[in-house]
Amino acid sequence: MAANGRASVRPVERHGAPPRPAGRSRVRVAVRLRPKNSEDLAHGADFDSCVELQPECKKLKLKKNNWSCESYRFDEVFSENASQKRVYESVLEGYNGTVMAYGQTGTGKTYTVGRLGNDDPSEGGIMVRALEHILSVMSLETDSVAISFLQLYLESVQDLLAPEKTNIPIVEDPKTGEVSLPGAAKVEIRDLEHVFQLLQIGEMNRHAANTKMNTESSRSHAILIIHIQRSSRIEDGSNTSLPNGTDNLFPDNLPLVLKSKLLIVDLAGSERIDKSGSEGHMIEEAKFINLSLTSLGKCINALAENSPHIPTRDSKLTRILRDSFGGTARTSLIVTIGPSSRHFSETSSTIMFGQRAMKIVNTIRIKEEVDYESLYKKVEHEVDHLTSEMERQQKLKNSEKMQLEKKLKESEASLNDLKVTSNMQIENMAMEKCQLESTIKRLMLDLEKEKGKNNILSEQIIHLETSLDENKQKQLENISNTNILADTTKSHEKKIRELLKQLEDERSRSASMNDHLNVLQQQLSDAQNYFQENIACELEKQLSRTTEEFASQISSLEERIADLISEKELVYEELKSTQEKMQQEMRHRQGLEDEILRLKQSLADNCSEESKALCGMVRSGSGLGSVPFMSKSGKSRELLSSQRSNISKIFEEVGLPNVLALLKSDELEVQIHAVKVVANLAAEDVNQEKIVEEGGLDALLSLLETSENTTIHRVTAGAIANLAMNGSNQGLIMNKGGARLLANIASKTNDPQTLRMVAGALANLCGNEKLHVMLKQDGGIKALLGMFRTGHNEVIAQIARGMANFAKCESRVISQGHRKGRSLLIEEGVLNWMVANSSAFSASTRRHIELAFCHLAQNEDNARDIILTGGIKELLRISRESSRDDTRNLAKKALNSNPAFFKEI
């Protein structure tokens, strides 16, 4: 029943009534991205977001680096700008059993679920909105709503509305398996103001602390239980009565009561001690938080894999949520994540938790119980009604009896009078009967006499008719015989004449056929004579000619066979030499392939071990790993560092020069695999220096210049983009002509993925202000801006990132007095495009364009160009509507500090 009157708990059997059908419902999972906070901005994380949202496709991309990402689909995806109302309507619509928020500490779980919104109602979370919704649709006559507000703190269930109640026991019904908390306070709510008072009391009693990750970090799991009851009552009325026979009420028409619970759960965030900075008692709190989240993760994994055993008894949290996952409740889960790549492992773990939860299917049933109180009142009312009705009927019967007795006496007097009158009438009727009988006898005698006369006349008439018919028949027979004989004689004569004529025709036809047959026999004998004389001679001539031709052909074939044998010997000698060369090449190629396979296998094995170590750390940090979290977190870090060092050792043993030598292989596939290996290595900072020292950068630039293959261009540009993330490598790339080569590739290809890698590499180079002039001279800036022509969103996102990097670094140099004059970007004509398209792309791309525009506006030498292109309106729009505080502040600063802008406004 919950908010919309639909139940989501276990059913109780109704006596004599068929059970309601059960439905199937998958756990619904939504993901919400928290906006960047001051800590993210303080670390300079303007462009290092590891999450890209696609709300219209209900997908998100988790980016490990610039060219490696994974895509995940959810039931709903909320950006950092999603309103509380939008989140509530999507998460709770039709899913009324359990609503739960899960995620890393500081990602907005309590904001999403438990925000009260006292000052601004639009900020209210799911708890407030759900209760407001329920109160708006409930009926005071049939519905009742009560709440319990609990917290699970240090594995102890405590009542937030009655703090004196601690360590509340969890009770399970042995028959139905239903979980209840009988010791918890259950407060019936009256209106929305009462709801706010109760939730404020609960929030005040909930444990929270200040950590590095969150100033108000929840140290307990909060659980709001909304108990809803709806009675299905039979209408009462003074004029109602039971149907014929009271057994009609039993069992089909029993009054029922529908019961349901809506659980809204705000889980404490998973945390890593090295990031949260917890100390003292807070470490003990974190231990219990991660322990309960680990148990929850085990249950989710077991349910997703259809395991026969679900470890729900490992934690009190999983016992309370037993009905929410794999039970009979409708469940919605919202996972909250942060955008910063510093927390990539925690974000990845949260997303995978949501993906596993989406595989769980619950069986939805309605809990119905017989409303005995309503039934008793109904029966009592019917008994009173029947008693009064019986008394009224008795009085009515007595009065009717008296009236009947009076009418009976009157009827007896009338009956006596009728008896006298009827006797007289009977006597008169007897006399009339005797008279009628005598008259009837006389008439019957007369009728018999007339009947005899009629019989005699009938016999005479029949005899006359018979005689007449016999005479008539004899006359007709005589006339017919005479006519038939004459007709038959004429017919026979006519047929004889026709037969004689046909006989003469047949004789003449036979004679003509005999003549024709004689002619044909003569022609046949003539043809036989001609064949014997001429055809036999002709056949002998043809046979001799054919024999001569066949003999000449045989001789020519023998000559041709001899030539082929000689040619075969020559070809065999050439083939033998070619096979020897091929065997040498195959041995050489096999050696290279074995080397590549050994290299790839070693990399895969170590990447797998590193991935397992990372997963262990992620699970430990998010509460999904092993139980002894504190004892293993240090080991996980040591394992991760050892795995990374193992990768370097493997390439030291194999020899990085051998890997780089494969970049010059004649085999295209070998080249592509080698470039991918180098690109993977370049993604790790520890490997970049060795790649450059061993000539890897030179080899990559050479490939970029000489190869014509699009795949080589794409992967090589991605490897250079990874190397360009290191400031020391950026100068080497520029000095070796890297920007010129990237610009050349951009001008020759239309492949969006290749252009995305090229734009990513140039965007990284734009982040070094010392290289700006050289970047312009080599055509890098022009190439970067020229890639706008593709219209591809991912390419434009990299271009916008490069513009933001360039403008930010340029603004810093100009503010420090190291450079003056117009921006190099403005000289390339970028302003018109930025003003026209600043709001035409995705949110992240739009933020980069806005940031670049605001940094350009800080330079007074750019003021005239900005005014001419209509940039003042764009600055005003950014100052009011931008989603980022720092961007809005930059826009306001430019408008207020520049006299030209102020005058133009």
Coordinates of C-alpha atoms in Angstrom, one line a residue, residues 64-383:
K64 CA 40.4 5.8 -16.0
N65 CA 42.4 8.0 -18.3
N66 CA 42.0 10.1 -21.4
W67 CA 41.4 7.2 -23.7
S68 CA 40.2 4.3 -21.5
C69 CA 36.7 4.3 -20.1
E70 CA 33.8 2.0 -19.2
S71 CA 30.1 2.6 -19.9
Y72 CA 27.4 1.6 -17.5
R73 CA 23.6 1.7 -17.8
F74 CA 21.2 2.4 -14.9
D75 CA 17.4 2.9 -14.5
E76 CA 18.0 6.6 -14.0
V77 CA 21.0 9.0 -14.1
F78 CA 20.9 12.3 -12.3
S79 CA 23.5 15.1 -13.0
E80 CA 24.8 17.4 -10.3
N81 CA 22.1 19.9 -11.3
A82 CA 19.1 17.5 -10.7
S83 CA 16.6 18.9 -8.3
Q84 CA 15.4 17.1 -5.2
K85 CA 11.9 16.9 -6.6
R86 CA 13.1 15.3 -9.8
V87 CA 15.1 12.7 -7.8
Y88 CA 12.1 11.9 -5.6
E89 CA 9.6 11.5 -8.4
S90 CA 11.8 9.1 -10.3
V91 CA 13.0 7.0 -7.4
L92 CA 9.7 6.5 -5.6
E93 CA 7.2 6.3 -8.4
G94 CA 5.7 2.9 -8.3
Y95 CA 8.5 1.5 -6.0
N96 CA 7.1 1.9 -2.6
G97 CA 8.7 -0.8 -0.3
T98 CA 12.3 0.3 0.3
V99 CA 14.2 3.4 -0.8
M100 CA 18.0 3.3 0.1
A101 CA 21.0 5.5 -0.6
Y102 CA 24.5 4.0 -0.9
G103 CA 27.8 5.5 -1.7
Q104 CA 31.2 6.9 -0.5
T105 CA 31.2 9.3 2.4
G106 CA 30.6 12.9 1.4
T107 CA 28.8 12.1 -1.9
G108 CA 25.4 13.4 -0.9
K109 CA 23.4 10.4 0.5
T110 CA 21.9 12.3 3.5
Y111 CA 21.3 15.3 1.3
T112 CA 19.3 13.1 -1.2
V113 CA 17.4 11.1 1.5
G114 CA 17.3 13.0 4.8
R115 CA 17.4 16.7 3.9
L116 CA 14.5 18.5 5.7
G117 CA 14.4 21.7 3.7
N118 CA 13.2 23.9 6.5
D119 CA 14.4 27.1 4.8
D120 CA 13.9 26.1 1.2
P121 CA 11.1 23.4 0.6
S122 CA 12.7 22.6 -2.8
E123 CA 15.7 21.2 -0.9
G124 CA 13.6 18.6 0.9
G125 CA 14.8 15.0 0.6
I126 CA 13.0 11.7 -0.1
M127 CA 11.9 11.2 3.6
V128 CA 10.1 14.5 3.8
R129 CA 8.6 14.3 0.3
A130 CA 7.4 10.7 0.8
L131 CA 5.6 11.6 4.1
E132 CA 4.1 14.7 2.5
H133 CA 2.9 12.6 -0.4
I134 CA 1.4 9.9 1.9
L135 CA -0.4 12.5 4.0
S136 CA -1.9 14.2 0.9
V137 CA -3.5 11.0 -0.4
M138 CA -4.5 9.2 2.8
S139 CA -8.1 9.0 4.0
L140 CA -8.8 9.9 7.6
E141 CA -11.7 7.4 7.7
T142 CA -9.8 4.3 6.5
D143 CA -6.1 5.1 6.7
S144 CA -3.6 5.5 9.6
V145 CA 0.1 6.3 9.3
A146 CA 2.8 6.0 11.9
I147 CA 6.6 6.2 11.8
S148 CA 9.6 4.7 13.6
F149 CA 13.0 6.4 13.3
L150 CA 16.1 4.2 14.1
Q151 CA 19.8 4.2 13.8
L152 CA 22.3 1.3 13.6
Y153 CA 25.3 2.6 15.6
L154 CA 28.2 0.3 16.5
E155 CA 26.0 -2.7 15.5
S156 CA 23.3 -1.6 18.0
V157 CA 19.8 -0.6 17.0
Q158 CA 18.9 2.6 18.8
D159 CA 15.6 4.7 18.7
L160 CA 16.1 8.2 17.4
L161 CA 12.7 9.3 18.7
A162 CA 13.2 7.8 22.2
P163 CA 17.0 7.9 22.8
E164 CA 16.7 5.9 26.1
K165 CA 15.8 2.8 24.0
T166 CA 19.1 1.2 23.0
N167 CA 20.0 -2.2 21.7
I168 CA 16.5 -2.9 20.4
P169 CA 16.1 -6.6 19.5
I170 CA 15.2 -7.8 16.0
V171 CA 12.4 -10.4 15.9
E172 CA 11.6 -12.7 13.0
D173 CA 8.3 -14.4 12.6
P174 CA 9.1 -18.2 12.4
K175 CA 6.1 -18.8 10.1
T176 CA 6.3 -15.9 7.7
G177 CA 9.9 -14.8 8.2
E178 CA 8.7 -11.2 8.6
V179 CA 11.2 -8.9 10.5
S180 CA 9.9 -6.6 13.2
L181 CA 11.3 -4.3 15.9
P182 CA 8.7 -4.5 18.7
G183 CA 10.8 -2.4 21.1
A184 CA 10.9 0.7 18.8
A185 CA 8.7 3.7 19.4
K186 CA 5.8 3.9 16.9
V187 CA 4.4 7.5 16.6
E188 CA 1.2 8.1 14.7
I189 CA 1.6 11.3 12.6
R190 CA -1.1 13.9 12.2
D191 CA 0.2 16.5 9.8
L192 CA 3.3 17.7 8.0
E193 CA 4.4 20.0 10.8
H194 CA 4.4 17.0 13.2
V195 CA 6.5 15.1 10.6
F196 CA 9.1 17.9 10.6
Q197 CA 9.3 17.9 14.4
L198 CA 9.8 14.2 14.6
L199 CA 12.5 14.2 11.8
Q200 CA 14.3 17.1 13.5
I201 CA 14.4 15.2 16.8
G202 CA 15.8 12.2 15.0
E203 CA 18.5 14.2 13.2
M204 CA 19.6 15.8 16.5
N205 CA 20.0 12.4 18.1
R206 CA 21.9 10.8 15.2
H207 CA 25.6 10.4 15.5
A208 CA 27.7 12.6 13.2
A209 CA 31.3 13.8 13.1
N210 CA 33.7 16.1 11.1
T211 CA 36.1 14.3 8.8
K212 CA 38.4 15.4 5.9
M213 CA 35.8 14.0 3.5
N214 CA 32.7 15.6 5.0
T215 CA 32.1 18.2 7.7
E216 CA 28.9 16.4 8.8
S217 CA 29.8 12.8 8.2
S218 CA 27.1 10.3 9.4
R219 CA 28.5 7.7 11.8
S220 CA 25.4 5.5 11.7
H221 CA 22.9 4.0 9.4
A222 CA 19.5 5.8 9.6
I223 CA 16.3 3.9 9.0
L224 CA 12.9 5.6 8.7
I225 CA 10.1 3.0 8.9
I226 CA 6.6 4.3 7.7
H227 CA 3.8 2.0 8.9
I228 CA 0.6 2.4 6.8
Q229 CA -2.7 0.7 7.4
R230 CA -5.8 0.9 5.3
S231 CA -9.1 -0.7 6.3
S232 CA -11.5 -2.1 3.7
R233 CA -14.7 -1.5 5.7
I234 CA -18.3 -2.4 4.8
E235 CA -20.5 0.7 4.8
D236 CA -22.7 1.0 7.9
G237 CA -26.2 2.4 7.8
S238 CA -29.5 2.2 9.6
N239 CA -31.3 0.7 6.6
T240 CA -28.7 -2.0 5.9
S241 CA -29.4 -5.6 6.8
L242 CA -27.6 -8.9 6.4
P243 CA -28.2 -10.9 3.2
N244 CA -30.4 -14.0 3.4
G245 CA -28.4 -16.3 5.7
T246 CA -25.5 -14.9 7.8
D247 CA -23.2 -17.5 6.2
N248 CA -23.0 -15.2 3.1
L249 CA -20.6 -13.0 5.1
F250 CA -18.2 -15.9 5.6
P251 CA -15.6 -16.3 4.2
D252 CA -15.6 -14.2 1.0
N253 CA -17.0 -11.0 2.4
L254 CA -14.8 -10.6 5.4
P255 CA -13.6 -7.0 6.0
L256 CA -9.9 -6.8 5.4
V257 CA -7.1 -4.5 6.5
L258 CA -4.1 -3.9 4.2
K259 CA -0.7 -3.3 6.0
S260 CA 2.6 -2.2 4.5
K261 CA 5.9 -0.7 5.5
L262 CA 8.0 1.8 3.6
L263 CA 11.7 1.8 4.6
I264 CA 13.8 4.8 3.7
V265 CA 17.4 4.0 4.5
D266 CA 20.3 6.6 4.7
L267 CA 23.4 4.4 4.9
A268 CA 26.6 5.7 6.4
G269 CA 29.2 6.3 3.8
S270 CA 32.0 3.8 3.2
E271 CA 35.4 5.4 3.9
R272 CA 39.1 4.8 3.9
I273 CA 41.0 5.9 7.0
D274 CA 43.9 7.4 5.0
K275 CA 41.5 9.7 3.2
S276 CA 38.9 10.5 5.9
G277 CA 41.6 11.1 8.6
S278 CA 39.5 9.4 11.3
E279 CA 41.2 9.0 14.7
G280 CA 40.4 7.5 18.1
H281 CA 36.8 6.5 18.6
M282 CA 36.0 7.4 14.9
I283 CA 38.2 4.5 13.8
E284 CA 36.0 2.1 15.8
E285 CA 32.9 3.7 14.2
A286 CA 34.4 3.3 10.7
K287 CA 35.2 -0.3 11.4
F288 CA 31.5 -1.1 12.3
I289 CA 30.2 0.9 9.3
N290 CA 32.5 -1.0 6.9
L291 CA 31.7 -4.3 8.5
S292 CA 27.9 -3.9 8.0
L293 CA 28.4 -2.6 4.4
T294 CA 30.6 -5.6 3.7
S295 CA 27.8 -8.0 4.9
L296 CA 25.4 -6.1 2.7
G297 CA 27.7 -6.4 -0.3
K298 CA 28.0 -10.2 0.3
C299 CA 24.2 -10.5 0.3
I300 CA 23.9 -8.5 -2.9
N301 CA 26.6 -10.6 -4.6
A302 CA 24.9 -13.9 -3.5
L303 CA 21.5 -12.7 -4.7
A304 CA 22.9 -11.5 -8.0
E305 CA 24.6 -14.8 -8.6
N306 CA 21.5 -16.9 -7.4
S307 CA 23.6 -18.4 -4.7
P308 CA 21.6 -21.0 -2.6
H309 CA 22.8 -19.4 0.7
I310 CA 22.3 -15.7 1.5
P311 CA 24.3 -14.6 4.5
T312 CA 21.6 -12.2 5.9
R313 CA 22.5 -13.0 9.6
D314 CA 26.0 -11.7 9.4
S315 CA 24.9 -8.2 10.3
K316 CA 21.9 -6.5 11.9
L317 CA 21.7 -4.2 8.8
T318 CA 21.1 -7.2 6.5
R319 CA 18.6 -8.7 8.9
I320 CA 16.6 -5.4 8.9
L321 CA 16.8 -5.2 5.1
R322 CA 16.0 -8.9 4.5
D323 CA 12.7 -8.2 2.8
S324 CA 14.2 -5.4 0.6
F325 CA 16.6 -7.6 -1.4
G326 CA 15.2 -10.9 -2.7
G327 CA 12.1 -10.6 -0.5
T328 CA 8.6 -9.2 -1.1
A329 CA 9.2 -5.5 -1.1
R330 CA 9.5 -3.1 -4.0
T331 CA 13.0 -1.7 -3.7
S332 CA 14.7 1.4 -5.2
L333 CA 18.4 2.0 -4.7
I334 CA 20.1 5.4 -5.4
V335 CA 23.9 5.3 -5.5
T336 CA 25.7 8.6 -5.0
I337 CA 29.2 9.3 -6.5
G338 CA 31.6 12.2 -6.7
P339 CA 33.2 13.5 -9.9
S340 CA 36.9 13.7 -8.7
S341 CA 39.3 11.2 -10.2
R342 CA 41.1 11.1 -6.9
H343 CA 38.4 8.8 -5.7
F344 CA 38.2 6.7 -8.8
S345 CA 38.4 3.3 -7.0
E346 CA 35.6 4.3 -4.6
T347 CA 33.4 5.6 -7.4
S348 CA 34.1 2.4 -9.5
S349 CA 33.2 0.2 -6.5
T350 CA 29.9 2.1 -5.9
I351 CA 28.9 1.8 -9.5
M352 CA 29.6 -2.0 -9.5
F353 CA 27.5 -2.3 -6.3
G354 CA 24.6 -0.7 -8.2
Q355 CA 25.1 -2.9 -11.3
R356 CA 24.9 -6.1 -9.1
A357 CA 21.8 -4.8 -7.3
M358 CA 20.0 -4.4 -10.7
K359 CA 20.2 -8.2 -11.1
I360 CA 18.0 -8.9 -8.0
V361 CA 14.3 -9.7 -8.5
N362 CA 11.8 -9.4 -5.6
T363 CA 8.4 -11.2 -5.4
I364 CA 5.8 -8.6 -4.6
R365 CA 2.8 -9.6 -2.4
I366 CA 0.2 -7.8 -0.5
K367 CA -0.3 -8.3 3.3
E368 CA -4.0 -8.7 4.1
E369 CA -5.5 -9.5 7.5
V370 CA -9.1 -10.0 8.6
D371 CA -10.3 -6.9 10.4
Y372 CA -12.0 -8.6 13.4
E373 CA -12.8 -5.4 15.1
S374 CA -14.7 -4.1 12.2
L375 CA -16.4 -7.5 11.7
Y376 CA -17.5 -7.5 15.4
K377 CA -19.0 -4.1 15.2
K378 CA -20.8 -5.0 12.0
V379 CA -22.2 -8.2 13.5
E380 CA -23.3 -6.4 16.7
H381 CA -25.0 -3.7 14.6
E382 CA -26.8 -6.4 12.6
V383 CA -28.0 -8.2 15.8

